Short mmCIF file of C-alpha atoms and ligand atoms in Angstrom, two decimals:
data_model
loop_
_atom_site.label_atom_id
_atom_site.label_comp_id
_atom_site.label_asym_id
_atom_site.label_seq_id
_atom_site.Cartn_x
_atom_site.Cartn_y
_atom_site.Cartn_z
CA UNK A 1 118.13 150.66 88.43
CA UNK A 2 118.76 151.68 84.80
CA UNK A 3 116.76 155.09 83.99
CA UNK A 4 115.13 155.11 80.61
CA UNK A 5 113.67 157.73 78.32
CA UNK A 6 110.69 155.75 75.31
CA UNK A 7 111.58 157.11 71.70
CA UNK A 8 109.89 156.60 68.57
CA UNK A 9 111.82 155.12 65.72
CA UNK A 10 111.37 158.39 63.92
CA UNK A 11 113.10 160.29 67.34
CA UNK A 12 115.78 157.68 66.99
CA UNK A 13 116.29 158.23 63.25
CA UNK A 14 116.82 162.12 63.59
CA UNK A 15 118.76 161.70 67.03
CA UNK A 16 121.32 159.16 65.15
CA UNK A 17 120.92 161.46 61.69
CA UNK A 18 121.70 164.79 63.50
CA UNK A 19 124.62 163.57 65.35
CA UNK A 20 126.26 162.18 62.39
CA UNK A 21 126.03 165.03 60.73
CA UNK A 22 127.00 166.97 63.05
CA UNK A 23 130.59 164.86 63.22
CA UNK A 24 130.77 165.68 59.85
CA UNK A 25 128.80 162.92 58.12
CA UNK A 26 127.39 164.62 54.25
CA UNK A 27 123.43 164.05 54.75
CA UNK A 28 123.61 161.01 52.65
CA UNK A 29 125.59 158.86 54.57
CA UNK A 30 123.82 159.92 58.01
CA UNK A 31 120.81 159.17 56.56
CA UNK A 32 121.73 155.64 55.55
CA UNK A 33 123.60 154.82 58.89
CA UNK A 34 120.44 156.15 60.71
CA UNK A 35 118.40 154.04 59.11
CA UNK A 36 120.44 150.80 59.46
CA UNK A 37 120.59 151.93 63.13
CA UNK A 38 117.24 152.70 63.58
CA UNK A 39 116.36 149.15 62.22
CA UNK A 40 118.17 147.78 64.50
CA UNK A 41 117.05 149.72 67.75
CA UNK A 42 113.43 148.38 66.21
CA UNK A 43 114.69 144.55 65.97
CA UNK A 44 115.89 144.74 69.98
CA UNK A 45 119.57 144.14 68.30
CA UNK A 46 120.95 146.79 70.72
CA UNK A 47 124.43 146.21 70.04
CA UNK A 48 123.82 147.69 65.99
CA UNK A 49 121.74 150.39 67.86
CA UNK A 50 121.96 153.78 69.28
CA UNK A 51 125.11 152.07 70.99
CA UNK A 52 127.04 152.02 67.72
CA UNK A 53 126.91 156.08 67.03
CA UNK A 54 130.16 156.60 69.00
CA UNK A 55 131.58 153.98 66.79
CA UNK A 56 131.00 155.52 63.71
CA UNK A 57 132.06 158.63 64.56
CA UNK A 58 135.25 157.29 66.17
CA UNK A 59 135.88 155.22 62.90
CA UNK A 60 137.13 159.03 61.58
CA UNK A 61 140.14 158.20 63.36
CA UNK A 62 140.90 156.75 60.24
CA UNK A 63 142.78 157.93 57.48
CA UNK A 64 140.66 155.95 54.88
CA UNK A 65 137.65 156.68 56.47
CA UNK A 66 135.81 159.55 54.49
CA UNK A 67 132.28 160.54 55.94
CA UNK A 68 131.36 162.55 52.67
CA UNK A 69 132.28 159.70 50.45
CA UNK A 70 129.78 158.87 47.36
CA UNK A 71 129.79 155.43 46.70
CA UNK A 72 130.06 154.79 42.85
CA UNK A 73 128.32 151.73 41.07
CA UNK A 74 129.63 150.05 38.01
CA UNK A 75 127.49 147.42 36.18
CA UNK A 76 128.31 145.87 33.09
CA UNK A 77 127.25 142.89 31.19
CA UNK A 78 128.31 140.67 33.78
CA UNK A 79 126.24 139.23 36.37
CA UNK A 80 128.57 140.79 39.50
CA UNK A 81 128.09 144.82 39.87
CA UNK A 82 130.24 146.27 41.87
CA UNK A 83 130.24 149.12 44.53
CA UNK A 84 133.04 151.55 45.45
CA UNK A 85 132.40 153.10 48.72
CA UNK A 86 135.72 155.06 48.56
CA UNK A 87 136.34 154.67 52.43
CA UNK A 88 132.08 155.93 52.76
CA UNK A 89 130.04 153.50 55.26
CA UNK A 90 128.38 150.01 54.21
CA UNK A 91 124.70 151.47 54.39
CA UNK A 92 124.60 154.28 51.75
CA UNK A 93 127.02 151.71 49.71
CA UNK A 94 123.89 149.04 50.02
CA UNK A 95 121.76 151.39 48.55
CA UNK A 96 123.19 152.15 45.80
CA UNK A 97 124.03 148.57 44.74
CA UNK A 98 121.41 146.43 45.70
CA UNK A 99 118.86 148.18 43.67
CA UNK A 100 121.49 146.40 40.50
CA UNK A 101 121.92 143.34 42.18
CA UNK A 102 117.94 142.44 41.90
CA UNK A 103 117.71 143.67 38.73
CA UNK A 104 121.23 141.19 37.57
CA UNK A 105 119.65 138.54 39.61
CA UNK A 106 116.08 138.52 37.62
CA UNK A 107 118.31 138.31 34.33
CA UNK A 108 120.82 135.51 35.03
CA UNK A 109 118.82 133.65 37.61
CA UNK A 110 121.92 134.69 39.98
CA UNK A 111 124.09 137.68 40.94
CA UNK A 112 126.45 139.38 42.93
CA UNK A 113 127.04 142.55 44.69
CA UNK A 114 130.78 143.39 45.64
CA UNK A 115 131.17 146.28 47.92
CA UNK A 116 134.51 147.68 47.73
CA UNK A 117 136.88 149.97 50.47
CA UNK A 118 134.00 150.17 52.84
CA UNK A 119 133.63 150.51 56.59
CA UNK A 120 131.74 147.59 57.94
CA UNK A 121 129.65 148.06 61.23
CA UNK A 122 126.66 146.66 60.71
CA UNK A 123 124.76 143.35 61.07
CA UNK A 124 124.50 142.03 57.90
CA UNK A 125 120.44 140.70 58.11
CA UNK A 126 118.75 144.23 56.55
CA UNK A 127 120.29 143.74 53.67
CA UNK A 128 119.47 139.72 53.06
CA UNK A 129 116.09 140.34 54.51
CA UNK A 130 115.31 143.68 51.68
CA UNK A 131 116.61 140.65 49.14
CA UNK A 132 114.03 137.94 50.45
CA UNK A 133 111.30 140.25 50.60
CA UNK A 134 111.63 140.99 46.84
CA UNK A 135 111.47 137.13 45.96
CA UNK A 136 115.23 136.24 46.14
CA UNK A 137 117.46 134.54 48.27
CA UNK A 138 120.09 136.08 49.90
CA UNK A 139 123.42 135.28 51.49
CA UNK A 140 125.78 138.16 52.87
CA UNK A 141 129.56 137.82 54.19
CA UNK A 142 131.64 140.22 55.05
CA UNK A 143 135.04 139.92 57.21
CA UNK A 144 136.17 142.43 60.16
CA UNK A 145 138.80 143.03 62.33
CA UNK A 146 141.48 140.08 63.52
CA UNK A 147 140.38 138.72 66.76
CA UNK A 148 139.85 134.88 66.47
CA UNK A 149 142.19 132.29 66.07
CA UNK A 150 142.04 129.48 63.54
CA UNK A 151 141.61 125.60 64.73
CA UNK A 152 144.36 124.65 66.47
CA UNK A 153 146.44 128.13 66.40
CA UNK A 154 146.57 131.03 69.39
CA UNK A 155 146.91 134.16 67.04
CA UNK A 156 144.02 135.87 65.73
CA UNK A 157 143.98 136.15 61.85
CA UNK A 158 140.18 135.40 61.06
CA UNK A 159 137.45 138.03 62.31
CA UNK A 160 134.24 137.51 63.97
CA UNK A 161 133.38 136.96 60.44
CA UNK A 162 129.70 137.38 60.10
CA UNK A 163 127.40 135.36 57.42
CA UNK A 164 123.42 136.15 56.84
CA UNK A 165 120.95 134.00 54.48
CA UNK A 166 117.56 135.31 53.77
CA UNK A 167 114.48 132.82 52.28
CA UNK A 168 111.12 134.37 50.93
CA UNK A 169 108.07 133.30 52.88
CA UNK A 170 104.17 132.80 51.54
CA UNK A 171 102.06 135.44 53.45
CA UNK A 172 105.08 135.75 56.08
CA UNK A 173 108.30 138.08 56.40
CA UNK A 174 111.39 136.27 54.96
CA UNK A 175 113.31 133.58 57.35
CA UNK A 176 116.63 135.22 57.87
CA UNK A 177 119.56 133.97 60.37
CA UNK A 178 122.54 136.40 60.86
CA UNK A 179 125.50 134.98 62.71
CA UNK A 180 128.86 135.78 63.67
CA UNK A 181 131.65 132.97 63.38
CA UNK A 182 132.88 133.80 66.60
CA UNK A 183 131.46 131.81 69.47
CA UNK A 184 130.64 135.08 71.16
CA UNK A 185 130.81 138.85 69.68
CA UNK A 186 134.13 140.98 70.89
CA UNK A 187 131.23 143.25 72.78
CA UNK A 188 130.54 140.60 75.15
CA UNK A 189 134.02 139.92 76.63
CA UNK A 190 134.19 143.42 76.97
CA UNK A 191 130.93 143.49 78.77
CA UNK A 192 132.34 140.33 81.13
CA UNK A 193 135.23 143.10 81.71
CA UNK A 194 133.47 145.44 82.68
CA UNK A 195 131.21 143.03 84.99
CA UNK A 196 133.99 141.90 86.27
CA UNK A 197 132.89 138.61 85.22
CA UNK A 198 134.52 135.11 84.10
CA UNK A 199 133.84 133.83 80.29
CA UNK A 200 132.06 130.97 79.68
CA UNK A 201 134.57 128.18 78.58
CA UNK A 202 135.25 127.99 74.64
CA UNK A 203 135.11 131.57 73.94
CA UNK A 204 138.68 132.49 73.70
CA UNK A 205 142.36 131.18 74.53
CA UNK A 206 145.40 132.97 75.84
CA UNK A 207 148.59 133.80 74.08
CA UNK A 208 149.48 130.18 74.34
CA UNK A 209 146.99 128.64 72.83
CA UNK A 210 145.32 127.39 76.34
CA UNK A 211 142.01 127.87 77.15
CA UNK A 212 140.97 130.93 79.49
CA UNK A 213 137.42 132.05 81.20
CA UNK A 214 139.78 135.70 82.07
CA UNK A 215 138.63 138.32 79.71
CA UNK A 216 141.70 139.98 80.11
CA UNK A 217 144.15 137.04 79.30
CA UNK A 218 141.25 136.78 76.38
CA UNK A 219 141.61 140.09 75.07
CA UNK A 220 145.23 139.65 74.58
CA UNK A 221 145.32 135.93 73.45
CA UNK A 222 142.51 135.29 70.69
CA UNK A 223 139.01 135.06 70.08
CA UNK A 224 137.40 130.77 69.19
CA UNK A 225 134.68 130.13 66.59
CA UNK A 226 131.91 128.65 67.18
CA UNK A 227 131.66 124.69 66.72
CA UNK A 228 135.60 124.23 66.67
CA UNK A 229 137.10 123.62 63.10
CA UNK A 230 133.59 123.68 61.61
CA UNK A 231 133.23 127.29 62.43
CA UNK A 232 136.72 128.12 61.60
CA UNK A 233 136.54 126.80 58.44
CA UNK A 234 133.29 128.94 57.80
CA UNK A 235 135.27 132.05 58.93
CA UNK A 236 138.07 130.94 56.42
CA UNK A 237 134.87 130.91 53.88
CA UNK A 238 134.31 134.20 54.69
CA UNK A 239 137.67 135.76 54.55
CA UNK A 240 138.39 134.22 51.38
CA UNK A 241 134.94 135.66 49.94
CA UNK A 242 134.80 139.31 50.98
CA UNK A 243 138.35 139.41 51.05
CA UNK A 244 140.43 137.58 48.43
CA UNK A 245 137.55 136.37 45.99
CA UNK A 246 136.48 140.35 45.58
CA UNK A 247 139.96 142.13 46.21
CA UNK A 248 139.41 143.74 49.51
CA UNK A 249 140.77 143.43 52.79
CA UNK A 250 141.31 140.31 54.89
CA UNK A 251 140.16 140.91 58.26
CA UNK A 252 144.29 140.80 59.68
CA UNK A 253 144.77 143.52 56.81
CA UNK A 254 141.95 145.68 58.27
CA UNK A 255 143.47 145.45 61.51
CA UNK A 256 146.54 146.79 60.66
CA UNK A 257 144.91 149.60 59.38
CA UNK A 258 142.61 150.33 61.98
CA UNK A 259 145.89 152.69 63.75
CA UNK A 260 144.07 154.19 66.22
CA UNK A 261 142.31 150.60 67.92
CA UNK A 262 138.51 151.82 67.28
CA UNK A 263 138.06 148.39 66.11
CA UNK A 264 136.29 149.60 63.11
CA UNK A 265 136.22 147.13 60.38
CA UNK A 266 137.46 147.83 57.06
CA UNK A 267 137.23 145.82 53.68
CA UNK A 268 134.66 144.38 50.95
CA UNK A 269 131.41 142.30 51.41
CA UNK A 270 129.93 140.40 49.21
CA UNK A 271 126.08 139.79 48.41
CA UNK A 272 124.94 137.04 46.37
CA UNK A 273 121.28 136.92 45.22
CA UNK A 274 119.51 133.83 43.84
CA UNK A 275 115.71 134.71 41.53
CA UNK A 276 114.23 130.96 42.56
CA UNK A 277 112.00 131.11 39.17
CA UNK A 278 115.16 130.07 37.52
CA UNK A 279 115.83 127.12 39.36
CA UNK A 280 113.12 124.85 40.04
CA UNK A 281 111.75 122.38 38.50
CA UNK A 282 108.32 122.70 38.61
CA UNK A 283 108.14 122.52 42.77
CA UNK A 284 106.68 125.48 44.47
CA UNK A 285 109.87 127.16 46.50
CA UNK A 286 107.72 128.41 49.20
CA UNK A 287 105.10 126.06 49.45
CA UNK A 288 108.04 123.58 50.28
CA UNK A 289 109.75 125.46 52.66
CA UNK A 290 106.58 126.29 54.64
CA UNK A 291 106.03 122.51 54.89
CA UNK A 292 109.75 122.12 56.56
CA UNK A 293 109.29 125.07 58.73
CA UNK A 294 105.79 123.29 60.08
CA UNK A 295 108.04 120.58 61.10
CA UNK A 296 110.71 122.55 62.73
CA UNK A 297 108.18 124.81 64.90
CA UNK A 298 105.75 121.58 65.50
CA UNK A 299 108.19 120.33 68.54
CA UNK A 300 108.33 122.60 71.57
CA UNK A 301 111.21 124.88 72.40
CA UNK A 302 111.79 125.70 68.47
CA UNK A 303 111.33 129.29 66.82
CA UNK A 304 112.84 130.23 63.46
CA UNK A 305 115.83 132.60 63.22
CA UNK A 306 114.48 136.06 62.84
CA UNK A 307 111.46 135.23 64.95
CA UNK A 308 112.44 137.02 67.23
CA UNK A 309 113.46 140.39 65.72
CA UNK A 310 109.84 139.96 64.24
CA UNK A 311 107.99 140.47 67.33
CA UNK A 312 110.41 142.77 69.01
CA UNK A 313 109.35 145.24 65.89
CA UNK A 314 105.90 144.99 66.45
CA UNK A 315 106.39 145.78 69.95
CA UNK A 316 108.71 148.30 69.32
CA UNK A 317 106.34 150.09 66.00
CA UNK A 318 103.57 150.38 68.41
CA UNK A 319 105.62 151.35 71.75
CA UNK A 320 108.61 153.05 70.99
CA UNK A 321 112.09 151.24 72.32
CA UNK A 322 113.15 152.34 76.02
CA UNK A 323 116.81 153.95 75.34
CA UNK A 324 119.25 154.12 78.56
CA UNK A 325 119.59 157.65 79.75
CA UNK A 326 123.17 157.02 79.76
CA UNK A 327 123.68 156.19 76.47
CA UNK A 328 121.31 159.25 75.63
CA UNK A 329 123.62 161.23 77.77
CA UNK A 330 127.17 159.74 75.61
CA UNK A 331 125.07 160.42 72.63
CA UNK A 332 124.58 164.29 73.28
CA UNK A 333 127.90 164.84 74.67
CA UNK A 334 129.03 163.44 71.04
CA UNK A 335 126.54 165.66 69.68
CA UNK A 336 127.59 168.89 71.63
CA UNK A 337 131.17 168.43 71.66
CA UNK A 338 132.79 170.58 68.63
CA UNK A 339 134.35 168.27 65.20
CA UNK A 340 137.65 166.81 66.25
CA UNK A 341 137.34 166.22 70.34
P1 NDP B 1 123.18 135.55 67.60
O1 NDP B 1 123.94 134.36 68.09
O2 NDP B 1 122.52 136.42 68.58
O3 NDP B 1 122.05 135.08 66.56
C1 NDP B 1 122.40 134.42 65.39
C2 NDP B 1 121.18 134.00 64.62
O4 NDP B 1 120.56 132.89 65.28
C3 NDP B 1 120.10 135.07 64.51
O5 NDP B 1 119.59 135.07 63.21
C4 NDP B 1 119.05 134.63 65.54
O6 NDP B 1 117.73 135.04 65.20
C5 NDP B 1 119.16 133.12 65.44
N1 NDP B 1 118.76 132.43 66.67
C6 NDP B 1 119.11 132.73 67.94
N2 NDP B 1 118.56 131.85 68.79
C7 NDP B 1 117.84 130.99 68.03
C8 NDP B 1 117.03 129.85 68.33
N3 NDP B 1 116.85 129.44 69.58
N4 NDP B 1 116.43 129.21 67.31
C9 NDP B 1 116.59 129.62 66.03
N5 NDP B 1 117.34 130.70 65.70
C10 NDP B 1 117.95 131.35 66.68
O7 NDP B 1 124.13 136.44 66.63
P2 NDP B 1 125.69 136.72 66.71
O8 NDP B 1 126.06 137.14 68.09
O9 NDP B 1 126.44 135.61 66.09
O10 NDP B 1 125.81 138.00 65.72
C11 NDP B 1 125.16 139.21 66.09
C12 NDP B 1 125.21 140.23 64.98
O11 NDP B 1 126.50 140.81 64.92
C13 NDP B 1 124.88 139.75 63.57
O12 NDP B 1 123.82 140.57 63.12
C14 NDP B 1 126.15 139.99 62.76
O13 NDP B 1 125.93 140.43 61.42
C15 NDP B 1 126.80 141.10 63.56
N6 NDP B 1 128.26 141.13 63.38
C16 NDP B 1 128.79 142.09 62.56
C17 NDP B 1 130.15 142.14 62.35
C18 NDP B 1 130.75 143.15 61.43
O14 NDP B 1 131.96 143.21 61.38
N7 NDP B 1 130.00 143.91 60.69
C19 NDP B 1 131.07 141.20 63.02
C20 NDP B 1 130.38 140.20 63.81
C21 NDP B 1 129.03 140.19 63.98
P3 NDP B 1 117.02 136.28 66.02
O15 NDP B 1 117.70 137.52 65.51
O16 NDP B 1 115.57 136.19 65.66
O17 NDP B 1 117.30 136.04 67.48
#
């Protein structure tokens, strides 16, 4: 039986906070990875929880990677503002350039965020939902490291390649749906390791090309996308988006960096924001979308994406979220051990 120990999401904040900085993360960046964190450990999305900590730190490993880093923003007439994260982490880049990205969005109806040289780690929804729940809509890409093959081929070149889209609601939080274009995350096939357990069929070939349900044979041979070449072609989208449309790193590029196999994911992502009082035509937005959402959740077995992060917060604001004393224990260890080990 798994031993737990209940934290509040302000416990979980410091924990994650004091342990970066502790590794050497400037106060700034801890801060904004324990909040993205902490979001997550509220949402029940354990794998961008607690979990990740040891990832972070372990991203150090490379040479890019700068803890201290201070993103810098540059706007200029244009409707795309960019943000230099100078090897810094994705959440204290977000915060300095979304703020601009509204603000261009209100004035030319639409607008993009570029995020430049940044570690990547994160689920992508916090940032599409922060966008919805100011009036916009929101769509977030961002590639990773190479583990997934494209249609047809055995070698990994695309990443798990993740995509989010966030819609304003009337009286409700925002629909948002965050999804990988891998048919399963990396994380899981290592979990089926670990098990000891066979993959379910589709999730990944072997060096040849030919299908395997062995997570070792997968782990060497390549990753599928979901949905065959309609998935691929979306995790093409992707790589061509965060990586070649904005100058950054493809997802093969940041895997070649990535020298010491933390699997940390290194490149651009891209953020595009929508104002809907510039585009239609007399029609309320949300009315309309309420109206296709009552026909979705009228047949049984249906929820919206994001439904359930919704109610996993409110369980989690009132209750705390249950952490596994082993992770707790990996997490002070990290904490304890001296810069470096
Ligand atoms: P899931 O397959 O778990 O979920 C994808 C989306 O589908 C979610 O928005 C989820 O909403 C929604 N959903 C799930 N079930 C249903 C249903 N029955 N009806 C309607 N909607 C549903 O996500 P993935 O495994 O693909 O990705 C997990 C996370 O990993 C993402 O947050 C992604 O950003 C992140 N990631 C990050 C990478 C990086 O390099 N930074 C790389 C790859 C992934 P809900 O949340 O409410 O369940």
């Amino acid at each position: 039986m798994t031993d737990f120990r209940t934290l509040s999401l302000a416990d979980i904040a410091s924990l994650a906070s004091a342990i970066l900085v502790k590794r050497g993360f400037s106060v700034e960046q801890a801060a904004a990875i324990a909040d993205t964190v902490t979001a997550a450990e509220r949402d029940g999305c354990l794998s961008h929880g607690l979990f990740r900590i040891p990832f972070y730190v372990a991203a150090l490993k490379n040479a890019r990677a700068d803890p201290r880093a201070v993103p810098t923003l540059q706007v200029s007439d244009s409707s795309v503002v960019h943000v230099d994260a100078h090897g810094g982490f994705c959440p204290l880049a977000l915060q300095v350039g979304v703020p601009a990205l509204q603000e261009k969005a209100r004035q030319h109806g639409i607008a993009a965020l570029a995020l430049h040289d940044t570690y990547n780690i994160a689920a992508l929804w916090p940032e599409v939902e922060d966008l919805a729940n100011a009036g916009l809509v929101a769509f977030a890409f961002t590639a990773s490291n190479a583990y997934v093959a494209p249609a047809g081929g055995s070698r990994p070149v695309y990443g798990t390649n993740p995509m989010a889209f966030g819609f304003p609601r009337k009286g409700e939080q925002p629909l948002v749906f965050d999804q990988a274009s891998s048919a399963s995350a990396r994380g899981e096939i290592q979990l089926h390791l670990r098990e000891g357990k066979p993959l379910p069929a589709g999730w990944a070939i072997d060096r040849n090309g030919e299908p395997t349900t062995d997570p070792v044979t997968a782990l060497e041979g390549a990753q599928l996308c979901f949905g065959g070449h309609k998935g691929a072609s979306l995790a093409l989208m992707v790589e061509l988006l965060a990586g070649a449309l904005i100058g950054d790193a493809f997802s093969m590029e940041s895997s070649a960096l990535d020298t010491h196999g933390v699997g940390a994911p290194f490149g651009g992502e891209l953020v595009l924001a929508i104002d809907p009082s510039h585009c239609n035509r007399s029609t309320d937005h949300l009315a309309r979308a309420e109206y296709l959402f009552r026909e979705v959740l009228e047949q049984p077995g249906t929820r919206l994406p994001s439904q359930r992060r919704y109610t996993c917060r409110l369980r989690h604001q009132s209750d705390g979220v249950k952490v596994p004393m082993s992770l707790l224990s990996e997490l002070s260890e990290l904490e304890n051990n001296s810069v470096g080990s």
